Tab-separated table of C-alpha atoms and ligand atoms in Angstrom:
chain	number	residue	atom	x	y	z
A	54	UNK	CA	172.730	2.888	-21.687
A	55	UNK	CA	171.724	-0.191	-22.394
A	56	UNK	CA	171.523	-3.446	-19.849
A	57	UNK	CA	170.430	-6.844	-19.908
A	58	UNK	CA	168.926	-8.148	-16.352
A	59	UNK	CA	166.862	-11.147	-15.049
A	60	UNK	CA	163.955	-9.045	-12.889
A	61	UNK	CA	163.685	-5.294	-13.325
A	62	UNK	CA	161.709	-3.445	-10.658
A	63	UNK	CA	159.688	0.225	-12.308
A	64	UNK	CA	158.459	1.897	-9.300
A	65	UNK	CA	159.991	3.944	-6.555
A	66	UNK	CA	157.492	3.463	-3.492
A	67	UNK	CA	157.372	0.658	-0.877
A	68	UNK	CA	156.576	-2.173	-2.925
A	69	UNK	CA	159.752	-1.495	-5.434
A	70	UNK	CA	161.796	-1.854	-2.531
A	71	UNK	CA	160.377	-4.344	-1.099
A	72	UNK	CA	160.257	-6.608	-4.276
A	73	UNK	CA	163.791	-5.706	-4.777
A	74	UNK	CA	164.880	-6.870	-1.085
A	75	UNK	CA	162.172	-10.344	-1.413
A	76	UNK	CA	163.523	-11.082	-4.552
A	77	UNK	CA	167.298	-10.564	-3.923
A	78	UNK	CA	166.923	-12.218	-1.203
A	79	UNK	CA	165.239	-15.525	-2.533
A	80	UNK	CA	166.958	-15.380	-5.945
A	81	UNK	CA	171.063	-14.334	-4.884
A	82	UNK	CA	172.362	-15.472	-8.389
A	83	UNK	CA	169.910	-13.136	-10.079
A	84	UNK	CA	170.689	-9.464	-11.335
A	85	UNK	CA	167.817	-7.304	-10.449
A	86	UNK	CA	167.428	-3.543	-11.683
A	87	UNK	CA	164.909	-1.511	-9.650
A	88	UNK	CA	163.797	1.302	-12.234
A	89	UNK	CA	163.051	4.537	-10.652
A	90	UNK	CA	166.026	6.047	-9.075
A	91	UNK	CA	165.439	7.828	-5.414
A	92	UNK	CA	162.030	8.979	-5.107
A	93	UNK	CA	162.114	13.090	-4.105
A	94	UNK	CA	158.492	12.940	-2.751
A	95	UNK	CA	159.083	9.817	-0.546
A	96	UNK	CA	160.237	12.395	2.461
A	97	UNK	CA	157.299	14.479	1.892
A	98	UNK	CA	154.161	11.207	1.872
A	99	UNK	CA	151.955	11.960	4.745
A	100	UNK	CA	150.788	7.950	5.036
A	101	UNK	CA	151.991	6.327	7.866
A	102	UNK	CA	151.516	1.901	7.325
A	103	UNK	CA	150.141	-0.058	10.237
A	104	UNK	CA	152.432	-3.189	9.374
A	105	UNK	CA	150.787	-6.420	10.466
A	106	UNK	CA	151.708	-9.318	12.468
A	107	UNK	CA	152.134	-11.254	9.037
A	108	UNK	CA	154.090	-8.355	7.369
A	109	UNK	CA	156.623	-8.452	10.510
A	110	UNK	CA	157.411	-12.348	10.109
A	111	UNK	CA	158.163	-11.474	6.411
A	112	UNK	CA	160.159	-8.758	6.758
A	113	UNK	CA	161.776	-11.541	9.736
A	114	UNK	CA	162.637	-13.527	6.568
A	115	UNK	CA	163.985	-10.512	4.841
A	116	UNK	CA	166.338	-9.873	7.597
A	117	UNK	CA	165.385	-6.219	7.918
A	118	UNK	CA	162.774	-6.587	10.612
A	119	UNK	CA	165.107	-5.606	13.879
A	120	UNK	CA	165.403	-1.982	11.519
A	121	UNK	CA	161.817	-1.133	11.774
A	122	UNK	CA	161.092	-2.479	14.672
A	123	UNK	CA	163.119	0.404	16.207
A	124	UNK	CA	161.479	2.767	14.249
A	125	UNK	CA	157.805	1.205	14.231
A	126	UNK	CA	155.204	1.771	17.610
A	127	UNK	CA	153.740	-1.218	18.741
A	128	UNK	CA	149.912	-1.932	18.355
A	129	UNK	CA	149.214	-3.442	21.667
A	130	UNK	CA	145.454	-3.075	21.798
A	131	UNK	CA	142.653	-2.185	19.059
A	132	UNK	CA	139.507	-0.442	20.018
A	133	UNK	CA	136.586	-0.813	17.598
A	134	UNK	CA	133.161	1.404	18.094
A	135	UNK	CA	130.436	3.463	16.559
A	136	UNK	CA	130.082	7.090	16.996
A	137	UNK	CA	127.303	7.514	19.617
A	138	UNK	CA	126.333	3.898	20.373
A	139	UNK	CA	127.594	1.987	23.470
A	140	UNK	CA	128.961	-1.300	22.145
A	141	UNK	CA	132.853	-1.565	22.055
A	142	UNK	CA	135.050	-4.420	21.311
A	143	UNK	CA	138.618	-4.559	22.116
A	144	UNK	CA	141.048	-6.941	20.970
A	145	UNK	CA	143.696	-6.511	23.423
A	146	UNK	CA	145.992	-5.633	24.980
A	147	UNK	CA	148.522	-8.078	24.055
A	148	UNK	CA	151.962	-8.020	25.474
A	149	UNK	CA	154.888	-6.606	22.935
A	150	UNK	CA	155.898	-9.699	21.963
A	151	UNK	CA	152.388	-10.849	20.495
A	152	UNK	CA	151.530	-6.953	18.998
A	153	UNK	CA	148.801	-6.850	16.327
A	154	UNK	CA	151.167	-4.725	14.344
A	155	UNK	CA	153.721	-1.871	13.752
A	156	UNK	CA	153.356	2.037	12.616
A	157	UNK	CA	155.601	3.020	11.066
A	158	UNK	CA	155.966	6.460	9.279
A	159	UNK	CA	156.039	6.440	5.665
A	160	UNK	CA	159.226	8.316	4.961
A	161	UNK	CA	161.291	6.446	7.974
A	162	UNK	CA	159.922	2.795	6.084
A	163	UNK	CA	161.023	4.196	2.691
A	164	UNK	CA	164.321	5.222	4.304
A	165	UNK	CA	164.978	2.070	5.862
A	166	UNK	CA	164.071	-0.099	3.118
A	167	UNK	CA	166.530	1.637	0.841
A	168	UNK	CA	169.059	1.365	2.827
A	169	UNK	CA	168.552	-2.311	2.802
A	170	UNK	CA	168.165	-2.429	-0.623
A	171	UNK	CA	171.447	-0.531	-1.262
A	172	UNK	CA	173.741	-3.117	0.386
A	173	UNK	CA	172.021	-6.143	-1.796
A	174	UNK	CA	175.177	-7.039	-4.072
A	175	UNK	CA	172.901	-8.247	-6.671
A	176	UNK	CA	170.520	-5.222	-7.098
A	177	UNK	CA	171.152	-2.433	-9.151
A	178	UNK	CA	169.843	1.523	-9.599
A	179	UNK	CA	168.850	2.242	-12.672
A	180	UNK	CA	166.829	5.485	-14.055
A	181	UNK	CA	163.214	5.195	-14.715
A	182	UNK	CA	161.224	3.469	-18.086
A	183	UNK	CA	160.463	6.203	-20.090
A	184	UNK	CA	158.048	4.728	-22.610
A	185	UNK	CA	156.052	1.568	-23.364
A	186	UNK	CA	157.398	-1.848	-22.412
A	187	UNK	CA	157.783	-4.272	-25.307
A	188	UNK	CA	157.257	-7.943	-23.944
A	189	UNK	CA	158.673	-10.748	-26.562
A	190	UNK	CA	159.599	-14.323	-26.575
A	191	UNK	CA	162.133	-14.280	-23.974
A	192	UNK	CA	162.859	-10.570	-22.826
A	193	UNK	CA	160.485	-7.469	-21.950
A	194	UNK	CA	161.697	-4.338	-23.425
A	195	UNK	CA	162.115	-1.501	-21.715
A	196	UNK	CA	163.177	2.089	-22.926
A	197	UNK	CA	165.045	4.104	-20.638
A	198	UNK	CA	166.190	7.377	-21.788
A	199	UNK	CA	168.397	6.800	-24.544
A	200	UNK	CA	169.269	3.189	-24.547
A	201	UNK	CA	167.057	0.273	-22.872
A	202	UNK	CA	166.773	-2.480	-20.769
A	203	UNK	CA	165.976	-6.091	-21.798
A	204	UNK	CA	164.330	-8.125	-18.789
A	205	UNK	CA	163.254	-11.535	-18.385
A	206	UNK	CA	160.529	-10.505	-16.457
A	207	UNK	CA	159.090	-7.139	-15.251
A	208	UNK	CA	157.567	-6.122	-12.289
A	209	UNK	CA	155.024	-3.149	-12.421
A	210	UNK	CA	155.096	-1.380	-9.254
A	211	UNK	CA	154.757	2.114	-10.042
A	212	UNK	CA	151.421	3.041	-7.976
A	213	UNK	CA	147.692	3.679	-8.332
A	214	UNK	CA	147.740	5.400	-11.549
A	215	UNK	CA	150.487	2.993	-12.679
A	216	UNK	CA	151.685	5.137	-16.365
A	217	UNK	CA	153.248	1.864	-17.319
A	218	UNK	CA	149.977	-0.499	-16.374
A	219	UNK	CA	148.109	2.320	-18.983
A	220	UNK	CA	151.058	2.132	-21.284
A	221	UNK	CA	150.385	-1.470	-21.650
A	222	UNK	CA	147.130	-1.167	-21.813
A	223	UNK	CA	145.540	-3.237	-18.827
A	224	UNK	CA	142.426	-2.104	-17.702
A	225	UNK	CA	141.365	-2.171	-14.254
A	226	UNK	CA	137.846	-2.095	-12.168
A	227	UNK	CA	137.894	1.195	-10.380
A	228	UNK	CA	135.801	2.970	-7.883
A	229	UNK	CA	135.550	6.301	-6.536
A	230	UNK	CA	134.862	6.170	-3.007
A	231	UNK	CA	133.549	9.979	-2.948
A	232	UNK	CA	135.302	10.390	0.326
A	233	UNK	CA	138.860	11.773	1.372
A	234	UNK	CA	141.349	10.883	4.014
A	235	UNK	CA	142.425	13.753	6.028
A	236	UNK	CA	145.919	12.685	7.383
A	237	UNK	CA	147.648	14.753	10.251
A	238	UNK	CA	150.539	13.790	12.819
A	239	UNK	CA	148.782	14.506	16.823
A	240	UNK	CA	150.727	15.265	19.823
A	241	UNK	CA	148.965	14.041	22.802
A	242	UNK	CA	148.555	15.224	26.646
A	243	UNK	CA	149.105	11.274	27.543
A	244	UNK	CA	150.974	8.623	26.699
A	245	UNK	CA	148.603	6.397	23.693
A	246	UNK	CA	149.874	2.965	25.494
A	247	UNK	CA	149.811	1.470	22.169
A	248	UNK	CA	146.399	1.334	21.621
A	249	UNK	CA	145.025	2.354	18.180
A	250	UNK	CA	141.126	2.958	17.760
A	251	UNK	CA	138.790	2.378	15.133
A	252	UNK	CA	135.910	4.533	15.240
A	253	UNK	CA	133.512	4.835	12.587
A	254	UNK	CA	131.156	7.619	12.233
A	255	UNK	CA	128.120	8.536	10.050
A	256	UNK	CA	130.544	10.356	7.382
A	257	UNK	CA	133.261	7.303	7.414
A	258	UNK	CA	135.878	6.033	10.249
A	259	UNK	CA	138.376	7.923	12.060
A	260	UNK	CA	141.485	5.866	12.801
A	261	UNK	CA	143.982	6.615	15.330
A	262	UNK	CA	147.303	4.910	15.370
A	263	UNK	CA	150.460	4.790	18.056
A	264	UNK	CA	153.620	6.536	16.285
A	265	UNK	CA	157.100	6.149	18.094
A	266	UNK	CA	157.338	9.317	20.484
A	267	UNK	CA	159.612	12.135	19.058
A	268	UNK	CA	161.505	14.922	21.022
A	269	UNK	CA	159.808	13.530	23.744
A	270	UNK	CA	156.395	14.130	22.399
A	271	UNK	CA	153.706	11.231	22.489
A	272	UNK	CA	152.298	11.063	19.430
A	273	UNK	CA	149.816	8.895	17.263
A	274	UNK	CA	148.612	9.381	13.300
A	275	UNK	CA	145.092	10.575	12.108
A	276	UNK	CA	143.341	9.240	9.615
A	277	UNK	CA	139.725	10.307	9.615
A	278	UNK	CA	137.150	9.428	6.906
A	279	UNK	CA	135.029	12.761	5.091
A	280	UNK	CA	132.860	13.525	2.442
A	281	UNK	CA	135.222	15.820	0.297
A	282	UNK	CA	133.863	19.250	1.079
A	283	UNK	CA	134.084	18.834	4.770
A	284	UNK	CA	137.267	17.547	4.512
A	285	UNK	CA	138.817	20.389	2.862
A	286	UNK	CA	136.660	22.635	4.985
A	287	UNK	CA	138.810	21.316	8.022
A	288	UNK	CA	142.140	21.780	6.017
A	289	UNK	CA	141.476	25.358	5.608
A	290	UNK	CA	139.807	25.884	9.161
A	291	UNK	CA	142.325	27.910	11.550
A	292	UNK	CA	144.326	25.217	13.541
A	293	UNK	CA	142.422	26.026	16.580
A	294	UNK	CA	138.868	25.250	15.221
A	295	UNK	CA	140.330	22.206	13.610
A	296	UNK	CA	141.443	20.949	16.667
A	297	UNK	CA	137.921	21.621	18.505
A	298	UNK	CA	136.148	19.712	15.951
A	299	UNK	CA	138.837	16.908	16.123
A	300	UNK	CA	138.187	16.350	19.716
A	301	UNK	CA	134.534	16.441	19.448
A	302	UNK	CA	134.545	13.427	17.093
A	303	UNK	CA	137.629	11.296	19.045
A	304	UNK	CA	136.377	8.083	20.568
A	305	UNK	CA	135.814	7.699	24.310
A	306	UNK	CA	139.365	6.774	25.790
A	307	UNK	CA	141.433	8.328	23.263
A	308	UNK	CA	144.077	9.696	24.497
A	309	UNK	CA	143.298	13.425	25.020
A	310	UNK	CA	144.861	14.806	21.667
A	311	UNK	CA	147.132	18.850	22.875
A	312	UNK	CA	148.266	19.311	19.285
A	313	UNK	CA	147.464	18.356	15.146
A	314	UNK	CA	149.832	19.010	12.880
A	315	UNK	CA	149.232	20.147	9.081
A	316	UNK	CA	146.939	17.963	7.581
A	317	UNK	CA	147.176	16.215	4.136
A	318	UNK	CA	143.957	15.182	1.818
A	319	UNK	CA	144.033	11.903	-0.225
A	320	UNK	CA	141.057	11.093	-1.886
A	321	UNK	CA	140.001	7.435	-1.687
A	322	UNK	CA	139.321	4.975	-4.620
A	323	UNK	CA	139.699	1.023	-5.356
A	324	UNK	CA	141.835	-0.068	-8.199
A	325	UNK	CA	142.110	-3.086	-9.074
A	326	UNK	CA	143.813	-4.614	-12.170
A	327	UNK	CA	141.870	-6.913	-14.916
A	328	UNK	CA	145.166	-8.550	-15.121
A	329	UNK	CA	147.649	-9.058	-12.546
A	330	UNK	CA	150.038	-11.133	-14.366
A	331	UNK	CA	151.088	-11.891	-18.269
A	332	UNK	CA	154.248	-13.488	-20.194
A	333	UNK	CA	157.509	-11.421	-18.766
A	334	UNK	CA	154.877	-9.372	-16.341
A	335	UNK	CA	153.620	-8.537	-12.866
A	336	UNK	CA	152.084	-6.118	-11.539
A	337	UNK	CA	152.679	-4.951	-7.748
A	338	UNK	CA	151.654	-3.384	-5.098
A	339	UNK	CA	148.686	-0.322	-5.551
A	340	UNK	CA	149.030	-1.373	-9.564
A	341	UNK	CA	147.662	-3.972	-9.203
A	342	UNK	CA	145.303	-3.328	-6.150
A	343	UNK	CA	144.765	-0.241	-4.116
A	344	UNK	CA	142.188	-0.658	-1.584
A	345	UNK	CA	140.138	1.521	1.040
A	346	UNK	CA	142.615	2.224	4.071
A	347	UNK	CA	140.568	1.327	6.803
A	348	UNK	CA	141.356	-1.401	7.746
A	349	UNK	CA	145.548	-1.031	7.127
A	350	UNK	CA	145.282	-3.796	4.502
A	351	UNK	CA	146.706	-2.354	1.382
A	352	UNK	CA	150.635	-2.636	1.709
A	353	UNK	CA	150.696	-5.629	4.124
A	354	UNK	CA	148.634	-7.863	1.029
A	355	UNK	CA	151.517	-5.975	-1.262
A	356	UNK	CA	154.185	-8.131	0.933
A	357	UNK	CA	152.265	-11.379	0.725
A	358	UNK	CA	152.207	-10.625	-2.693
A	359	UNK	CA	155.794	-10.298	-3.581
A	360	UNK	CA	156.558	-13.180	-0.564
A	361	UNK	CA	155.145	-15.361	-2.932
A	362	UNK	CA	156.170	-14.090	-5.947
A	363	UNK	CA	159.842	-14.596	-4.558
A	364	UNK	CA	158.701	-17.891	-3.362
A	365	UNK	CA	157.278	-18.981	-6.821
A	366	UNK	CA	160.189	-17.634	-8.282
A	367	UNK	CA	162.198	-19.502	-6.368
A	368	UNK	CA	160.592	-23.047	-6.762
A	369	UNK	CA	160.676	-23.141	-10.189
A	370	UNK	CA	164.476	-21.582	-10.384
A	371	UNK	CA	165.388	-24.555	-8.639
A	372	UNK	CA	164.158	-26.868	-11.905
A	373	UNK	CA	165.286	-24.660	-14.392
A	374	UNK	CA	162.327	-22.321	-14.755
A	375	UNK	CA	162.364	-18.929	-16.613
A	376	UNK	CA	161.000	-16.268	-13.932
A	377	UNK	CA	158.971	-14.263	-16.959
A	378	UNK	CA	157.664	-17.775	-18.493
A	379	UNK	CA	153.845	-17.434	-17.642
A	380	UNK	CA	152.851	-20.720	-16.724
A	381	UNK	CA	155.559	-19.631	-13.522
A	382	UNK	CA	153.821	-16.478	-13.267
A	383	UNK	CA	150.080	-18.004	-13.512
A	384	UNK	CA	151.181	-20.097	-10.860
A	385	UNK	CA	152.144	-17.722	-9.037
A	386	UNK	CA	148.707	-15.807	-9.354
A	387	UNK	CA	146.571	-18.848	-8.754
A	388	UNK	CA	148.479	-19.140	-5.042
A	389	UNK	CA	147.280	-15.519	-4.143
A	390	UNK	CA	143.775	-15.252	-5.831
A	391	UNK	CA	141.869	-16.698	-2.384
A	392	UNK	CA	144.156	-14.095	-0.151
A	393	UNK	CA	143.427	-11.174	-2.559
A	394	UNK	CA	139.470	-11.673	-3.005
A	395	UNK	CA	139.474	-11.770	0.461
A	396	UNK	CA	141.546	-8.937	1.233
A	397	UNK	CA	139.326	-6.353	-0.849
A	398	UNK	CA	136.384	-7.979	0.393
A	399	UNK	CA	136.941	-6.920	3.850
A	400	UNK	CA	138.427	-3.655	3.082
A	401	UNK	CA	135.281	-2.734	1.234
A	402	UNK	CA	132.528	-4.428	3.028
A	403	UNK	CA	133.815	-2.557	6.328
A	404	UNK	CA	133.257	0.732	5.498
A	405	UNK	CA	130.433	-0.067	3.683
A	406	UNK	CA	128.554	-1.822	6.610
A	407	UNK	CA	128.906	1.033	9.019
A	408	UNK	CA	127.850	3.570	6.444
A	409	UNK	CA	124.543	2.258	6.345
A	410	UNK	CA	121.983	4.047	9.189
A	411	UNK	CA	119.391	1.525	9.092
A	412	UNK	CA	117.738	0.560	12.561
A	413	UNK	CA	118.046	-3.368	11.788
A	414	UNK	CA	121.872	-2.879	10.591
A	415	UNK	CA	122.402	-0.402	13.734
A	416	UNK	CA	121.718	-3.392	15.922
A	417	UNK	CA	123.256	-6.224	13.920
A	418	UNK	CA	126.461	-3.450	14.676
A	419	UNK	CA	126.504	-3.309	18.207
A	420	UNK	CA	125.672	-7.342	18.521
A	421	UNK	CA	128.626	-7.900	16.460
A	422	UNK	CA	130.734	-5.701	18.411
A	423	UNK	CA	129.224	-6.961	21.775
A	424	UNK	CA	130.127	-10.860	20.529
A	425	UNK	CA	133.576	-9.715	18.971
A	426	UNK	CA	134.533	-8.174	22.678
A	427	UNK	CA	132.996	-10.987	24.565
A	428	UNK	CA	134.015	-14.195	22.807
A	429	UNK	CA	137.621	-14.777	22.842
A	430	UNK	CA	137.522	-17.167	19.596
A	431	UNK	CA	135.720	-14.914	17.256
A	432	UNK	CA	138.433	-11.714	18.663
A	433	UNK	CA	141.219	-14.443	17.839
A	434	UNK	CA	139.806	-15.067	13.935
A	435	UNK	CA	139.695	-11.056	13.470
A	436	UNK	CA	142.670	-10.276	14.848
A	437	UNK	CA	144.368	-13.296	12.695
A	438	UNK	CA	142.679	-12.087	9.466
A	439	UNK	CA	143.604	-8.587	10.514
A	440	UNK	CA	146.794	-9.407	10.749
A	441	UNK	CA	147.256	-11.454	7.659
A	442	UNK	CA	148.122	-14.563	9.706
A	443	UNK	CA	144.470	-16.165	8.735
A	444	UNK	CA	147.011	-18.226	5.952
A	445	UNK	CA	150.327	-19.915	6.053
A	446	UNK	CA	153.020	-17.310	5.342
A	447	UNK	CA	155.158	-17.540	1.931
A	448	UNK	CA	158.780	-18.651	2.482
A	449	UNK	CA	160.937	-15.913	0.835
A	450	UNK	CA	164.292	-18.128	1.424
A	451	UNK	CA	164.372	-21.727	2.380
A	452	UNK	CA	163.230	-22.017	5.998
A	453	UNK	CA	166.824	-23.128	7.355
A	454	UNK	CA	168.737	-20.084	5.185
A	455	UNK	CA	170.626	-17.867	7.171
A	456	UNK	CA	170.756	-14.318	6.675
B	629	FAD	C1	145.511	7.093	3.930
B	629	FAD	C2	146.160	5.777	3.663
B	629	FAD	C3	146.577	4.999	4.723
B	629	FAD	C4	147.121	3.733	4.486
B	629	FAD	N1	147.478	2.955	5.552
B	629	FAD	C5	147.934	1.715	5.335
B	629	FAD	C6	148.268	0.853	6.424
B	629	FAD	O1	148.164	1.237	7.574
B	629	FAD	N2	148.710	-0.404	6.141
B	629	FAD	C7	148.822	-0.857	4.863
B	629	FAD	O2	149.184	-2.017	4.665
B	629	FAD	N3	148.549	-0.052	3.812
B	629	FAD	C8	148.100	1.200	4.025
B	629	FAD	N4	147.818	2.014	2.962
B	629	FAD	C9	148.116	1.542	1.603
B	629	FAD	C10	149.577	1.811	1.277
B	629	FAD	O3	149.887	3.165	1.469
B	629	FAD	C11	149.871	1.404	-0.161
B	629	FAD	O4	149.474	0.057	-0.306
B	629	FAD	C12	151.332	1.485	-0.491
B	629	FAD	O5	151.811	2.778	-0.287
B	629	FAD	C13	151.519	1.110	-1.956
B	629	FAD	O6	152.830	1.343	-2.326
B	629	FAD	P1	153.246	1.285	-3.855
B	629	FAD	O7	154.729	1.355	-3.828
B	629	FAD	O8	152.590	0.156	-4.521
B	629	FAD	O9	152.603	2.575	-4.494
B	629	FAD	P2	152.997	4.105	-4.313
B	629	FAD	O10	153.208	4.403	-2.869
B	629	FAD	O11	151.972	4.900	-5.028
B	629	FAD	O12	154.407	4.244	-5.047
B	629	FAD	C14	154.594	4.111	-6.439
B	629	FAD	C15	155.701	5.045	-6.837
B	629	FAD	O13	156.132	4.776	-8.170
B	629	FAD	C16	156.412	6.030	-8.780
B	629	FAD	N5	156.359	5.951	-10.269
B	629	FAD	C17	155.402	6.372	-11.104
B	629	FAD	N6	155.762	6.109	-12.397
B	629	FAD	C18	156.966	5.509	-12.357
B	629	FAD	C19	157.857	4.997	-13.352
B	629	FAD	N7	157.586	5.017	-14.676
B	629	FAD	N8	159.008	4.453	-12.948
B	629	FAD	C20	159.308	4.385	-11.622
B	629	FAD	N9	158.502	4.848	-10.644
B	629	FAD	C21	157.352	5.413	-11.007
B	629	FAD	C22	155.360	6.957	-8.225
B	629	FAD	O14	155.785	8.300	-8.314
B	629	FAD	C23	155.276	6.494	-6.785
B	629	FAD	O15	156.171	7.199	-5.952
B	629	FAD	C24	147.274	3.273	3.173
B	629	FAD	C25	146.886	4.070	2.085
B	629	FAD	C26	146.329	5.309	2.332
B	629	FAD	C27	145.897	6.149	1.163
């Protein structure tokens, strides 16, 4: 096979299909190929994505938001405390309208975003690169099983370990966070209200998020923190002991958890790429970044991402411009370098604060949390920069475009 495209998409996971959808959407004269074909291990991901505030008046723009929404649970209120200490903040609650953000289960998102991307008329399915990319003048080479695919420009979005970011040879900065994330689905005795809590502890945070209910079930997502051996020390404890030790390390006013289901381990690192961007290339998504998940950050900078990216794309198509030419694409990199910094500041500063036991840094903690739950203008800024609303949102398609 062989197949000459504008934009061709290698990846299979959220950000493929959600640079397919931005992209379609802001470029409808363009023929995209999204390199990959259907992911089998999408059903089976254990991750669950908090999508914020910002992420929801993208995916507005993309025209797929009423989809999720009635698969996503509201985040009315967010709890933030230390194990064993008294300070709390809360940041709610907030009425439905105004929530901080949606869960939504990873292979429901995946779902829903292919389906969206399957009835773009200008986005085609087309099996995965199967070697290295050759970028020239004015194409990027790609080999895909027997034939190949020429692309003006080529989106890398193909994951943490991204073979085709090592194919071309881009380094990255990584770190090894020497903990694990033990995921699990809980069924609960009461209903969660929406509320998702934050709760760090000595050995890292333990997050609980609201999922949709199912078979009338309330349920909400675990995602709790551990040095490696006690992690997989809980995933081969009996369910019952697991459970015990669970609700010994919940937060006060968490819902009182009756069931967890079968948890999953994902060991926690920071990628980031030396080079996000170079003639006929991007890279996407965990590629080019792949942050700590405590504070839900990762996928919802992904969108702003590829938001601009479709907005760049689109503001120089509109003069003439060549979407792989790199003075478009180092444009586009300049407008998210302040947005990214920040992004995996946060995400590792976080962590990193609470881990430290020091007396002086115990009490900074629990001022900070007393001023973040008393002063309404300091909860505002967090929640805003939590939510990724901190910045003016990219326009995907001109602001009076109807979809
Ligand atoms: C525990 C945890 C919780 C998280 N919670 C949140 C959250 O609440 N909010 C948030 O914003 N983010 C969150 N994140 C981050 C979020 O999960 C990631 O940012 C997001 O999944 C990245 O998607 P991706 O498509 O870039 O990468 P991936 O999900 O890794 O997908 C890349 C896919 O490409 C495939 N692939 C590999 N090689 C090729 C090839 N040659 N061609 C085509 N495809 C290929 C891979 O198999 C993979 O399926 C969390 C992460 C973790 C670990």
């Amino acid at each position: 096979m062989n197949a000459a495209v504008d934009i061709a998409i290698a990846g299979t996971g959220h950000t493929a299909l959600t640079a397919a959808l931005a992209l379609a959407r802001a470029l409808p004269q363009r023929r995209i190929a999204l390199l990959g074909g259907a992911d089998a291990a999408a059903s089976a991901d254990p991750r669950v994505t908090a999508l914020a505030a910002g992420s929801r008046e993208i995916f507005t723009q993309l025209g797929i938001w009423p989809a999720l929404a009635a698969v996503a649970a509201p985040i009315l209120d967010i709890r933030i405390d230390e194990h064993g200490a008294p300070a709390r903040a809360s940041l709610g609650p907030v009425a439905a309208a105004d929530a901080f953000g949606h869960v939504i289960e990873n292979p429901v998102f995946a779902a829903a975003l292919a389906t969206a991307v399957a009835a773009l008329p200008n986005v085609e399915r087309l099996p995965a690169v199967t070697g290295t990319p050759r970028p020239a003048a004015d194409h990027c080479a790609l080999p895909v099983g027997e034939g190949s695919v020429a692309a003006r420009l080529l989106i890398v979005a193909d994951g943490t370990d991204s073979p085709l970011r090592t194919a071309l040879g881009i380094e990255v900065e990584a770190r090894d966070y020497g903990t694990t994330a033990l995921l699990a689905t809980l069924e609960l005795d009461a209903p969660h209200g929406g509320l998702a809590c934050e709760h760090f502890t000595p050995s890292g945070p333990l997050a609980l998020l609201p999922l949709p209910a199912r078979d009338g079930r309330e349920r909400m997502a675990l995602v709790w923190v551990l040095p490696p051996p006690r992690a997989a020390e809980l995933a081969a404890a009996s369910p019952q002991r697991r459970l015990t030790e669970l609700r010994a390390a919940l937060p006060p006013g968490a819902a009182p958890v009756s069931a967890m289901g079968d948890p999953a381990l994902v060991p926690l690192r920071r990628i980031r790429a030396c080079e996000s961007v170079r003639s006929r290339l991007v890279l996407a998504g965990n590629a080019a970044h792949s942050l700590h998940p405590v504070a839900g950050q990762g996928f919802n900078l992904s969108v702003r991402d590829l938001a601009a990216l479709a907005q760049t794309l689109r503001e120089h198509a509109a003069v003439g411009g060549d979407p792989g030419d790199l003075r478009v694409l180092a444009d586009y990199a300049r407008r998210r370098e302040r947005d990214q910094q920040r992004t995996l500041m946060f995400s590792e500063a976080l962590p990193a604060l609470f881990a430290r036991r020091e007396l002086p840094l115990r009490l900074g903690r629990q001022l900070g949390l007393l001023a973040l739950d008393r002063l309404p203008p300091l909860r505002r800024a967090v929640a805003n920069f939590g939510a990724g609303l901190s910045l003016p949102a990219a326009r995907v398609v001109d602001a009076d475009a109807r979809l």
